[in-house]
Structures are given as C-alpha cells and as structure tokens.
CSV table of N, CA and C in Angstrom, one decimal:
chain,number,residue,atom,x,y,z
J,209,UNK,N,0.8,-1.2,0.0
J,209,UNK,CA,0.0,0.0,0.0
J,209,UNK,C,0.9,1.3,0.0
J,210,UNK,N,1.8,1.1,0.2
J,210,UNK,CA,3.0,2.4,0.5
J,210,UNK,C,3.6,2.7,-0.3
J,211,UNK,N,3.9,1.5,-0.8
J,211,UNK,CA,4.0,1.9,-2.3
J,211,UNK,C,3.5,2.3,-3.3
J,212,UNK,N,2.4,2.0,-3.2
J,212,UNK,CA,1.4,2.5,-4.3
J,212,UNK,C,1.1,3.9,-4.2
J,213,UNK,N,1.3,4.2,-2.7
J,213,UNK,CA,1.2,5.8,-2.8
J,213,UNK,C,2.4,6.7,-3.3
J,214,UNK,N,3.7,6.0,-3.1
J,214,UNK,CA,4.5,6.5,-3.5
J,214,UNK,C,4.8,6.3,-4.6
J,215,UNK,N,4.1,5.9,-5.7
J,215,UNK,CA,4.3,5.5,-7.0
J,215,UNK,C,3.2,6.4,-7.8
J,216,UNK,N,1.7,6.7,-6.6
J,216,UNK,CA,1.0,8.1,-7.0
J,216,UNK,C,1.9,9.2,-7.1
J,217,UNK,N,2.1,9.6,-5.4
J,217,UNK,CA,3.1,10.9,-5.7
J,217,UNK,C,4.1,11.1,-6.7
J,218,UNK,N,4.9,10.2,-7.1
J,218,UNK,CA,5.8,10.7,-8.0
J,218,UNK,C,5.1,10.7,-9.5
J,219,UNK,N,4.1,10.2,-9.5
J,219,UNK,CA,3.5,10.3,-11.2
J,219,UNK,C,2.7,12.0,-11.2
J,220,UNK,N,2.1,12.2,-9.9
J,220,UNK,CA,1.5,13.5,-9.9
J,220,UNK,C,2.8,14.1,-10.0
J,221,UNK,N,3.9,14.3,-9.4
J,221,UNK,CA,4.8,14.9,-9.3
J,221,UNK,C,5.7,15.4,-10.9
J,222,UNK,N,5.4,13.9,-11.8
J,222,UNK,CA,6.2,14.3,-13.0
J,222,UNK,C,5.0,15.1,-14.0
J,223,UNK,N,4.2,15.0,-13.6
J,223,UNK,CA,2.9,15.6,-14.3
J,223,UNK,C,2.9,16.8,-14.1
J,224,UNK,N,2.6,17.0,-13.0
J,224,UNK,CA,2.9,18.1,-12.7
J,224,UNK,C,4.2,19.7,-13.0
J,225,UNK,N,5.3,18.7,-13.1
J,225,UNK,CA,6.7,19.1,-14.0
J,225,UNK,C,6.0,19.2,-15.4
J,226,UNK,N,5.7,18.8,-16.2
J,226,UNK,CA,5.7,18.7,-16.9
J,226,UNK,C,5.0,19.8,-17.7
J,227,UNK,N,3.8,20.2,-16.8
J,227,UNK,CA,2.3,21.4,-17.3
J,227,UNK,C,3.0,22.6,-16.8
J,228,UNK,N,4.1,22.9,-15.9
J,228,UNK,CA,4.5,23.7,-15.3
J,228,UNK,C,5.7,23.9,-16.3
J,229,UNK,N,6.2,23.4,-16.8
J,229,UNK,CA,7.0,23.9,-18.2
J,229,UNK,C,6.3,24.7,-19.5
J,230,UNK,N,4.8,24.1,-19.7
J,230,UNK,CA,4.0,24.5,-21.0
J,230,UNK,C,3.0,25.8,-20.4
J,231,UNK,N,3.7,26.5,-19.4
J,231,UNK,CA,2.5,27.4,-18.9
J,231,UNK,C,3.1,28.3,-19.3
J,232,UNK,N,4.8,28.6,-19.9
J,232,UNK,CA,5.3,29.5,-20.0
J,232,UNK,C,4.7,29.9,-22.0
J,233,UNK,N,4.4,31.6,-22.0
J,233,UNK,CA,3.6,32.1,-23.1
J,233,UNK,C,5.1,32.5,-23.9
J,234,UNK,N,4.4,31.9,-25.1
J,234,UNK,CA,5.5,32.0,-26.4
J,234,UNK,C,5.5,33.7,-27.0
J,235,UNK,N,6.2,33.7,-28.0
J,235,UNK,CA,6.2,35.2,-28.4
J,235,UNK,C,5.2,35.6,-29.1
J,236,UNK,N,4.2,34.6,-29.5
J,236,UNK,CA,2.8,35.1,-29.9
J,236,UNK,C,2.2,35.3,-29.1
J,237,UNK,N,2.2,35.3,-27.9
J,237,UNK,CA,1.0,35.5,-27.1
J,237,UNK,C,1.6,36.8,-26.4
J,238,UNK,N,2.3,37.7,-26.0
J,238,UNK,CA,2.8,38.9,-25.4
J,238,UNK,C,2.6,39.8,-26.9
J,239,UNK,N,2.6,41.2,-25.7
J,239,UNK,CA,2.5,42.0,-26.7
J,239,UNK,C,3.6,42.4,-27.7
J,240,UNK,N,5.1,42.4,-27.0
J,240,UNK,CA,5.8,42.8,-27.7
J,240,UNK,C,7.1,41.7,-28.2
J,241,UNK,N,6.3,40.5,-27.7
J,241,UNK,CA,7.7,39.1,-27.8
J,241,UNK,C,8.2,39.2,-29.3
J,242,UNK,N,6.8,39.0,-30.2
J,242,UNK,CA,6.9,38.8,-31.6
J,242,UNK,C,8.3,39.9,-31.8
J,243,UNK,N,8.7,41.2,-31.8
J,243,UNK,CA,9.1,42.6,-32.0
J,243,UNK,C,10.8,41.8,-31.8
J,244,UNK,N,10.8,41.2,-30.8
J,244,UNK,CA,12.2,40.1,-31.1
J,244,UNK,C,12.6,39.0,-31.5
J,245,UNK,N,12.1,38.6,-32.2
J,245,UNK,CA,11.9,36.7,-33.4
J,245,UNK,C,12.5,37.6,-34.7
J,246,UNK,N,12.8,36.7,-35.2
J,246,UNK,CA,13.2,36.6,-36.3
J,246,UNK,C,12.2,36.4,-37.7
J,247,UNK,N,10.4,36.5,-37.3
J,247,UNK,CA,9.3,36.2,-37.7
J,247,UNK,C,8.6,37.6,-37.8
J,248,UNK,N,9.0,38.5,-37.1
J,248,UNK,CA,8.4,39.7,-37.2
J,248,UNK,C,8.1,40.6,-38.5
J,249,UNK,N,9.2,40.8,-39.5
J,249,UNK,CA,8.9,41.8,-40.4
J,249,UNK,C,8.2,41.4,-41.3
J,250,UNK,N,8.3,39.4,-41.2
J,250,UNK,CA,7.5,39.1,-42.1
J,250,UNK,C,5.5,39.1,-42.0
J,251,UNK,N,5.6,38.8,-40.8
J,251,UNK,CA,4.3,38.9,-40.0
J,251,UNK,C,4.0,40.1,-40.0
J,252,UNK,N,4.7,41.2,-39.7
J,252,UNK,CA,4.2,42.7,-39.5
J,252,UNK,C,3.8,43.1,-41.3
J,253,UNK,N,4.3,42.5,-42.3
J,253,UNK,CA,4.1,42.9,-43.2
J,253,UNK,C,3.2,42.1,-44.2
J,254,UNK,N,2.7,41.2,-43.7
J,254,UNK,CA,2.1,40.1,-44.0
J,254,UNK,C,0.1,41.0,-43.7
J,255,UNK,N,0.3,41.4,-42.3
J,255,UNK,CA,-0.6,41.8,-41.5
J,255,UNK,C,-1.2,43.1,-41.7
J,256,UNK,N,-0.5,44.2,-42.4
J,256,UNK,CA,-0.4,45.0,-43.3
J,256,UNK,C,-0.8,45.0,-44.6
J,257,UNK,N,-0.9,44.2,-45.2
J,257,UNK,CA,-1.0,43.3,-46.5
J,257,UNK,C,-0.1,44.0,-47.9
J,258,UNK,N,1.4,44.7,-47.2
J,258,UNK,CA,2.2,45.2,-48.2
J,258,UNK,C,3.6,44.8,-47.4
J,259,UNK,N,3.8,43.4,-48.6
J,259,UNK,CA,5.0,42.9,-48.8
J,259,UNK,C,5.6,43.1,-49.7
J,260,UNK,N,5.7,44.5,-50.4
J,260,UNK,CA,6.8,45.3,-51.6
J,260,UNK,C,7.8,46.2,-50.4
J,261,UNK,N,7.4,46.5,-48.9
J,261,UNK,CA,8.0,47.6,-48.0
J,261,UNK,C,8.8,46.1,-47.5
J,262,UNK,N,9.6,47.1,-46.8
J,262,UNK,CA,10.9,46.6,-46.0
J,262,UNK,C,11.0,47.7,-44.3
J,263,UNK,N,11.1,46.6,-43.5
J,263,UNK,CA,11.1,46.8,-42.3
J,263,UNK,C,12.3,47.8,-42.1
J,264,UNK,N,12.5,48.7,-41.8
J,264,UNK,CA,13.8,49.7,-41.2
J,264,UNK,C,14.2,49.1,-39.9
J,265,UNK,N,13.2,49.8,-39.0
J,265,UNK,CA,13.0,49.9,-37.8
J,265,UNK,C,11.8,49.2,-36.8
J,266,UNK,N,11.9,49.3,-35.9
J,266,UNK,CA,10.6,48.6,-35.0
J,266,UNK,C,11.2,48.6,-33.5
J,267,UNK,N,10.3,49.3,-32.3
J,267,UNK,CA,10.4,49.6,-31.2
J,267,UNK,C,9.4,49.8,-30.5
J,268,UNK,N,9.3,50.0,-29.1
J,268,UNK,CA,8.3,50.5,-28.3
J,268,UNK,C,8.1,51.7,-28.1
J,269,UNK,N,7.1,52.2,-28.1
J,269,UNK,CA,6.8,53.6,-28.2
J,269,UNK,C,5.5,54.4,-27.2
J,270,UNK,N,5.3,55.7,-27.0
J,270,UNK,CA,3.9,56.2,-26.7
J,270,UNK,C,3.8,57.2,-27.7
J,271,UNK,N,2.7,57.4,-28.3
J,271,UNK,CA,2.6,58.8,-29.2
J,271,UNK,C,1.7,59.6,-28.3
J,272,UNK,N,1.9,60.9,-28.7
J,272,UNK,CA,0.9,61.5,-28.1
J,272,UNK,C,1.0,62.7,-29.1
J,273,UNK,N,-0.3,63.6,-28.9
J,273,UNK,CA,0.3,64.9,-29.9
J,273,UNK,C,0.1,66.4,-29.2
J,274,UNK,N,-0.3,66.1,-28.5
J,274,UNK,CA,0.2,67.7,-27.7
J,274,UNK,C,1.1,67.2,-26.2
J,275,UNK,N,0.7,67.6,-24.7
J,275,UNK,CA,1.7,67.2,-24.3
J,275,UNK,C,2.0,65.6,-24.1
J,276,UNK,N,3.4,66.0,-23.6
J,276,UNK,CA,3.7,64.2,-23.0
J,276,UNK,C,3.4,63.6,-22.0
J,277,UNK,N,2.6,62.6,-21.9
J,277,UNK,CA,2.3,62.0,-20.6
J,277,UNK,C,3.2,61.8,-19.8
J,278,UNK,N,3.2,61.9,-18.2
J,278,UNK,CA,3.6,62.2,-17.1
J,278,UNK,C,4.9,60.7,-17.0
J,279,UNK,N,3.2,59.4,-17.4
J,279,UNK,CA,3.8,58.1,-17.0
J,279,UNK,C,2.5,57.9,-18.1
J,280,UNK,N,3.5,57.0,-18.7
J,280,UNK,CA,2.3,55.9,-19.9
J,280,UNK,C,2.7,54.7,-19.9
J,281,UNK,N,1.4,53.7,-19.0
J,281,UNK,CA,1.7,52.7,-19.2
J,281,UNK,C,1.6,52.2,-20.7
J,282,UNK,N,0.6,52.0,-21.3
J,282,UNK,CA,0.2,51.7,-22.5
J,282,UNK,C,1.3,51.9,-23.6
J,283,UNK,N,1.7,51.0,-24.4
J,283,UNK,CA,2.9,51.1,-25.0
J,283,UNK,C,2.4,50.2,-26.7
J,284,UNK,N,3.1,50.8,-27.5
J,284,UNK,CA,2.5,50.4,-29.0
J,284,UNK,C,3.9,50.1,-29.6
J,285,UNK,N,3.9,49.7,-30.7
J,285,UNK,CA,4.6,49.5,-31.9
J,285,UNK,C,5.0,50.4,-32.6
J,286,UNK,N,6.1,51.0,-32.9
J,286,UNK,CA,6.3,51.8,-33.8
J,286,UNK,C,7.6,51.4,-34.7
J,287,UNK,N,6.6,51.2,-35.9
J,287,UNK,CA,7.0,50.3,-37.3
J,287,UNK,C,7.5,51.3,-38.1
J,288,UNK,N,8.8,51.5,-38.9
J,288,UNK,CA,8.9,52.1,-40.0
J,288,UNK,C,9.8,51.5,-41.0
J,289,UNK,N,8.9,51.5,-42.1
J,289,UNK,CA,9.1,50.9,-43.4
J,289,UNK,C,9.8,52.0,-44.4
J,290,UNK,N,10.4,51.1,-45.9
J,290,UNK,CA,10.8,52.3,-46.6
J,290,UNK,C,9.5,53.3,-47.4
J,291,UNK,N,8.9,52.9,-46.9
J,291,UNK,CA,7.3,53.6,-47.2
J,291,UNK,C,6.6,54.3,-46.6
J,292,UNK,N,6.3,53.9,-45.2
J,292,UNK,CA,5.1,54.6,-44.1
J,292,UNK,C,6.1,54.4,-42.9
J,293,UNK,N,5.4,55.0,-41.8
J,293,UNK,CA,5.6,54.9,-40.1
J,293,UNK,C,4.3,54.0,-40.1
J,294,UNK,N,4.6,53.3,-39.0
J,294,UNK,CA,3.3,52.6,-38.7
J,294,UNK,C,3.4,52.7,-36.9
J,295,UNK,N,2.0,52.8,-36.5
J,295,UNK,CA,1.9,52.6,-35.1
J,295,UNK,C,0.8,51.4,-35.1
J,296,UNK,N,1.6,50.5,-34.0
J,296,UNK,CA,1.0,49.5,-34.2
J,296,UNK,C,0.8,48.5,-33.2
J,297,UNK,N,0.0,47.8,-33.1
J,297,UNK,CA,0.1,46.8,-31.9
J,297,UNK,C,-0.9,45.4,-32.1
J,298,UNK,N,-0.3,44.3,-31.9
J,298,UNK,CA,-0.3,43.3,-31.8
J,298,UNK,C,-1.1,42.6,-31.2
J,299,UNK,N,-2.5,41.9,-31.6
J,299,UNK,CA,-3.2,41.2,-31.3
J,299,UNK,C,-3.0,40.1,-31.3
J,300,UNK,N,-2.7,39.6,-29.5
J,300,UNK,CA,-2.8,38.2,-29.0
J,300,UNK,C,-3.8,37.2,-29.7
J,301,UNK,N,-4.6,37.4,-29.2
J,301,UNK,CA,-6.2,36.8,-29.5
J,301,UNK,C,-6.2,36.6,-31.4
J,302,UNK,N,-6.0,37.4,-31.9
J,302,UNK,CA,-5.8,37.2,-33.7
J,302,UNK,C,-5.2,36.7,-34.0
J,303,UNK,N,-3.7,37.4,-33.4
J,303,UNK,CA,-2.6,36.9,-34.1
J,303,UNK,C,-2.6,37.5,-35.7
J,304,UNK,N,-2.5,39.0,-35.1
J,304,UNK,CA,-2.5,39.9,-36.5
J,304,UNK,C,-1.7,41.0,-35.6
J,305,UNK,N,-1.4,41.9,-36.3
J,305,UNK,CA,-1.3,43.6,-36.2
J,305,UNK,C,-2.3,44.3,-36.2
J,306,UNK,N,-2.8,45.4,-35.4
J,306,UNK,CA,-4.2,46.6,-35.7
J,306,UNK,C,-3.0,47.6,-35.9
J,307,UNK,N,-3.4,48.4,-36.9
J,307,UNK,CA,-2.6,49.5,-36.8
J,307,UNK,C,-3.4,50.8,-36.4
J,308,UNK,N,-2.8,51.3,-36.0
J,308,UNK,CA,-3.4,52.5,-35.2
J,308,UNK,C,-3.1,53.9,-35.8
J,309,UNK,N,-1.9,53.8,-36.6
J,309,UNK,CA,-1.9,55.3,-37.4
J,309,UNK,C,-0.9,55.0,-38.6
J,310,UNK,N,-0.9,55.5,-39.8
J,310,UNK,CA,0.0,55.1,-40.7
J,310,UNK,C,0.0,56.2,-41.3
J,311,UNK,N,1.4,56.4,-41.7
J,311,UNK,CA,2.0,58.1,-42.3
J,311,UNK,C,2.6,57.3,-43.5
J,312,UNK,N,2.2,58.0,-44.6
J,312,UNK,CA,2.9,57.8,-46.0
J,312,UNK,C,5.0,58.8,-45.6
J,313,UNK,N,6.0,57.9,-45.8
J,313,UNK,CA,7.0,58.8,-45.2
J,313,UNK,C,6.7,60.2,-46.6
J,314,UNK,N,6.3,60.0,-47.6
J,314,UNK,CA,6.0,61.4,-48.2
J,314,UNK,C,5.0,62.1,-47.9
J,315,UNK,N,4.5,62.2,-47.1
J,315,UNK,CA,3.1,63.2,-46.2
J,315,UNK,C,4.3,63.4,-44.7
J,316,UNK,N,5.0,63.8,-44.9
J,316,UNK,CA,5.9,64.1,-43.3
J,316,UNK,C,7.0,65.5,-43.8
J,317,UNK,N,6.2,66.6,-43.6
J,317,UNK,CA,7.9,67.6,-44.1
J,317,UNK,C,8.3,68.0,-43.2
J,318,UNK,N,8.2,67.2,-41.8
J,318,UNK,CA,9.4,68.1,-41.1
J,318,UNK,C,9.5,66.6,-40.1
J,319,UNK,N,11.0,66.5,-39.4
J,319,UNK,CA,11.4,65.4,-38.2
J,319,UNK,C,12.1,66.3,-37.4
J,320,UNK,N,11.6,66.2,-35.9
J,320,UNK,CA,13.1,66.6,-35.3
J,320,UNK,C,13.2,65.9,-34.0
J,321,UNK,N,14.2,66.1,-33.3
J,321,UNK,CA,14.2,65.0,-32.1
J,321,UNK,C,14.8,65.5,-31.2
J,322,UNK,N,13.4,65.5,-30.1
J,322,UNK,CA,14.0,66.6,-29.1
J,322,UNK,C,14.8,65.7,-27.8
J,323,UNK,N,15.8,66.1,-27.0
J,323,UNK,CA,16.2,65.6,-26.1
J,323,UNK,C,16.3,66.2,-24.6
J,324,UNK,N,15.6,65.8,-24.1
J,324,UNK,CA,15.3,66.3,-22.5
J,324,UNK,C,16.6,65.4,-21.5
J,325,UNK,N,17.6,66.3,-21.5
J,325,UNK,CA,19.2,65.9,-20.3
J,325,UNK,C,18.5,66.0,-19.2
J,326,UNK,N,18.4,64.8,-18.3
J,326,UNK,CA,18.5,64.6,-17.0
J,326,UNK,C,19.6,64.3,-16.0
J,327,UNK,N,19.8,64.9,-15.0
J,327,UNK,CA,21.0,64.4,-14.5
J,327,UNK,C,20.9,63.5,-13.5
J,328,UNK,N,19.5,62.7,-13.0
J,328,UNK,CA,19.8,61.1,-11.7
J,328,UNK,C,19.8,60.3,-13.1
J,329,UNK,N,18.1,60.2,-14.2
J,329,UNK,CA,17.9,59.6,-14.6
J,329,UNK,C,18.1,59.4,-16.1
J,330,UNK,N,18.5,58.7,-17.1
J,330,UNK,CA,18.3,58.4,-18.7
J,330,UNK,C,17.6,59.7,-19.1
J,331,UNK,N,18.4,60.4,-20.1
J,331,UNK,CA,18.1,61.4,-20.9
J,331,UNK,C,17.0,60.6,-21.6
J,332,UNK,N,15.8,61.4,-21.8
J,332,UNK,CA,14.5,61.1,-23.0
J,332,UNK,C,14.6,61.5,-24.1
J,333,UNK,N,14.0,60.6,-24.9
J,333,UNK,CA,14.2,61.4,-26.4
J,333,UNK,C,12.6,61.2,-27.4
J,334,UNK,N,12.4,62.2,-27.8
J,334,UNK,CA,10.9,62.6,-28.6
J,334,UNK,C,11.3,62.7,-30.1
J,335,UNK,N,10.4,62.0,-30.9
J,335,UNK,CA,10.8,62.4,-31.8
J,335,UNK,C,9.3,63.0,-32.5
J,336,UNK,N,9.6,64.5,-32.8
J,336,UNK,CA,8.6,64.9,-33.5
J,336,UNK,C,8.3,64.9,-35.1
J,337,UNK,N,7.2,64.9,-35.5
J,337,UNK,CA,6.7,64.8,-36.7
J,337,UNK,C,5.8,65.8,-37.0
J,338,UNK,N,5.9,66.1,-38.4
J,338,UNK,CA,4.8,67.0,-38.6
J,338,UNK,C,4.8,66.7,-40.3
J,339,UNK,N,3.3,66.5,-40.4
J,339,UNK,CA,2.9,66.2,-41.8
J,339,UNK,C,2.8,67.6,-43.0
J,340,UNK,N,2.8,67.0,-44.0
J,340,UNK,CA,2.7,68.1,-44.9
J,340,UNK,C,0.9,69.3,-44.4
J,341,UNK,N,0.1,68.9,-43.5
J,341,UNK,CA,-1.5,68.9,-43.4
J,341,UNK,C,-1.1,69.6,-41.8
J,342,UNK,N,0.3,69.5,-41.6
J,342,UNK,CA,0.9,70.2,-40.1
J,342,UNK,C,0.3,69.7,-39.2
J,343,UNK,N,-0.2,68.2,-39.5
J,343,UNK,CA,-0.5,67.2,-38.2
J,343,UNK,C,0.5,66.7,-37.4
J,344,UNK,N,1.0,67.1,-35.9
J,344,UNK,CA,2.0,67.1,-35.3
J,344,UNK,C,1.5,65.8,-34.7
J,345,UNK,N,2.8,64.6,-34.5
J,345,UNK,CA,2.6,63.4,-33.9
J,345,UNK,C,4.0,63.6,-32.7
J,346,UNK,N,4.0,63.0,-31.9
J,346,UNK,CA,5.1,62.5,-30.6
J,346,UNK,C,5.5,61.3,-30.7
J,347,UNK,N,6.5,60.8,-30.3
J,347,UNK,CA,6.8,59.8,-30.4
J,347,UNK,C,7.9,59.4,-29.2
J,348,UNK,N,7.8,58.2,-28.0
J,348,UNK,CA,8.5,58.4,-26.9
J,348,UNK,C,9.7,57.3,-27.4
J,349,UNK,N,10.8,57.2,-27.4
J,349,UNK,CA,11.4,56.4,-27.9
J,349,UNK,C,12.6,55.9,-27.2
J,350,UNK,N,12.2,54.8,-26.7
J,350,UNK,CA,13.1,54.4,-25.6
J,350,UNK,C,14.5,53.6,-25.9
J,351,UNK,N,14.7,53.7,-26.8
J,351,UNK,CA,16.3,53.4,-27.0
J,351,UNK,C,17.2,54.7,-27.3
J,352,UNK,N,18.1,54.2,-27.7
J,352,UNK,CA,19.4,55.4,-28.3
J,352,UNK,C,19.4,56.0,-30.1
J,353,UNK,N,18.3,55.2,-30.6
J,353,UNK,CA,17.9,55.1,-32.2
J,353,UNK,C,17.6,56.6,-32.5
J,354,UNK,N,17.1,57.4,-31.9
J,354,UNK,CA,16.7,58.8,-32.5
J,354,UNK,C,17.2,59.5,-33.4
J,355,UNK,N,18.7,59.6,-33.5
J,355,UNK,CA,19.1,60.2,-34.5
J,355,UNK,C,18.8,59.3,-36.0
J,356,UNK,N,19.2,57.9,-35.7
J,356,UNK,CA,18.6,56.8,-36.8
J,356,UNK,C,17.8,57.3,-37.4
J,357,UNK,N,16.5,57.4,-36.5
J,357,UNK,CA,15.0,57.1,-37.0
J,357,UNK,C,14.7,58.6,-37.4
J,358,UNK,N,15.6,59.6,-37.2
J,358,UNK,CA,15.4,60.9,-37.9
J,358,UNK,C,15.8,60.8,-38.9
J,359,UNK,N,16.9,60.2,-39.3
J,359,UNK,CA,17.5,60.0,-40.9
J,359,UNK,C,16.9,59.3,-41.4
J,360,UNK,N,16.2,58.3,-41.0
J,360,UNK,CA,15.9,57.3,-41.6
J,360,UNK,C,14.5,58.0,-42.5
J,361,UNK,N,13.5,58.9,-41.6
J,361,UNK,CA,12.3,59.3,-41.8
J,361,UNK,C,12.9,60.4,-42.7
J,362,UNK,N,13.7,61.3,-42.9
J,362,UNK,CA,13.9,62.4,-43.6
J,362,UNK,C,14.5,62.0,-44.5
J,363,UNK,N,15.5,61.2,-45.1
J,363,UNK,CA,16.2,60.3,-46.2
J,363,UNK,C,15.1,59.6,-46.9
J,364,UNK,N,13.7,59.1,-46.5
J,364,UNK,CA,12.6,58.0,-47.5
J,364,UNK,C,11.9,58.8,-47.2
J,365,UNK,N,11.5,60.3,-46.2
J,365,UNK,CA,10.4,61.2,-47.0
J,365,UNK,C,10.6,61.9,-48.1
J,366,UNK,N,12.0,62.3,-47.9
J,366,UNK,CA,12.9,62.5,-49.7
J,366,UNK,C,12.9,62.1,-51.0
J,367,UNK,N,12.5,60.6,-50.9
J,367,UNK,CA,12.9,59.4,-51.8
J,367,UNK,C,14.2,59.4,-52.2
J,368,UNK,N,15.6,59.3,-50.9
J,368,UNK,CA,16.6,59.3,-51.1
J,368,UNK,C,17.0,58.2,-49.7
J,369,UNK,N,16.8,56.8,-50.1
J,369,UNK,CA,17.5,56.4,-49.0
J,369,UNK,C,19.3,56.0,-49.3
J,370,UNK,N,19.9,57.1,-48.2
J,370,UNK,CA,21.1,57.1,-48.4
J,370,UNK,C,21.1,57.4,-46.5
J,371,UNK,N,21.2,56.1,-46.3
J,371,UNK,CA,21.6,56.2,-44.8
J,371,UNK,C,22.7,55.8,-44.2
C-alpha cells in the first residue's frame, strides 16, 4: 500500500513538471515578444498586407500629440518601413497587427528629435513629426535610435535612402 502511494506521488509529481513547463507564453501570445523573433517583419508585413515595404526599424513607443504624458503605461509599436511609419500593436487573440496610425514617409515635411538631459535619470528622447496637413505626432522612444529614425524618416520622405 506504500508503495502505491509513493508511485502516485511521483506520477502526480512528474505531471505536474511537466504542465508547469508548457504554462510558460511563447512570443505570440505577449505583446511585444513577436518585435524580437526573427518572424516579425514578415508577420508585421504580411498583417499590413504590403510585402513590396521593408522593415527599417521597429520599437516600443507612446505617441501623443500635444503634451507628453507624465507616465504611460500603455505602449505600441512603432513600425517604420521604406514607405510609411506605422503605429502598431499586436493582437494576442488574432494573431494579427491593428494598426493605429499610418504616415505615408511622403506626407511628413518636417522630423526633429527633441532631447530632455536629466541628470539622476536616462536622458529622454521625442521624436517629433509634422505632416505636410501640419498634423504634429510625438513619439516616446526608448532606445538610443533617434538620430537613426530621424535619418531614416527624412532620407525615404525625400525618396533618397542614403543612410
């Protein structure tokens, strides 16, 4: 009989190992996992349904267009092709992209990229936009990329990528 229970325990026990390994969520199911695979530009462009563009860039972002939020949880996609900006975010549940705003890079005549120097915390960096229609967008951009993604958006709103 003692055995038998100790031959339960360890079968619950390996069972148990086992579902406790498959509970962990792959990069389809987070919001921004996909954004580091090697599956992304094709899926992000797939989901868009224009596979003639090519991925540049891709990062986390907040847009806003007058001021900057204080603290934003809420965080998006920000896609840029040799074509458009895209802001974007990734549905779990679908297993698609919703895109939330898309700028032709020829509707953008002006980029600049402001930098607020802190001295406890990481200097922030904004990158502003303004359409030819002088629709001003924000952009919070949490890496070191800013000057990139200014070249990058003013070189293919040109139709001159020379980066």
């Amino acid at each position: 009989m003692k055995i038998q229970k100790k031959v339960k325990l360890a079968l619950i026990a390996v069972i148990l190992l086992l579902f406790s390994g498959c509970a962990e969520k792959g990069p389809m199911q987070t919001k921004y996992g996909l954004m580091n695979t090697n599956w992304h530009d094709k899926i992000f462009l797939e989901s868009i349904k224009k596979l003639d563009e090519k991925v540049l860039y891709k990062g986390k972002t907040v847009m806003f267009k007058k001021e900057k939020p204080s603290m934003a949880l809420l965080q998006d996609e920000l896609v840029i092709t040799n074509k458009s900006l895209y802001l974007a975010e990734w549905d779990t549940k679908n297993l698609i992209y919703n895109i939330k705003l898309e700028l032709s890079l020829n509707s953008i005549k002006s980029t600049d990229l402001i930098v607020e120097e802190r001295s406890l915390f990481p200097n922030s960096q904004y990158l502003n936009i303004v359409t030819n229609e002088n629709t001003k967008y924000n952009f919070t951009i949490y890496t070191k990329d800013g000057e990139y993604l200014k070249r990058i958006i003013t070189n293919y709103s040109k139709n001159k990528p020379n980066i």
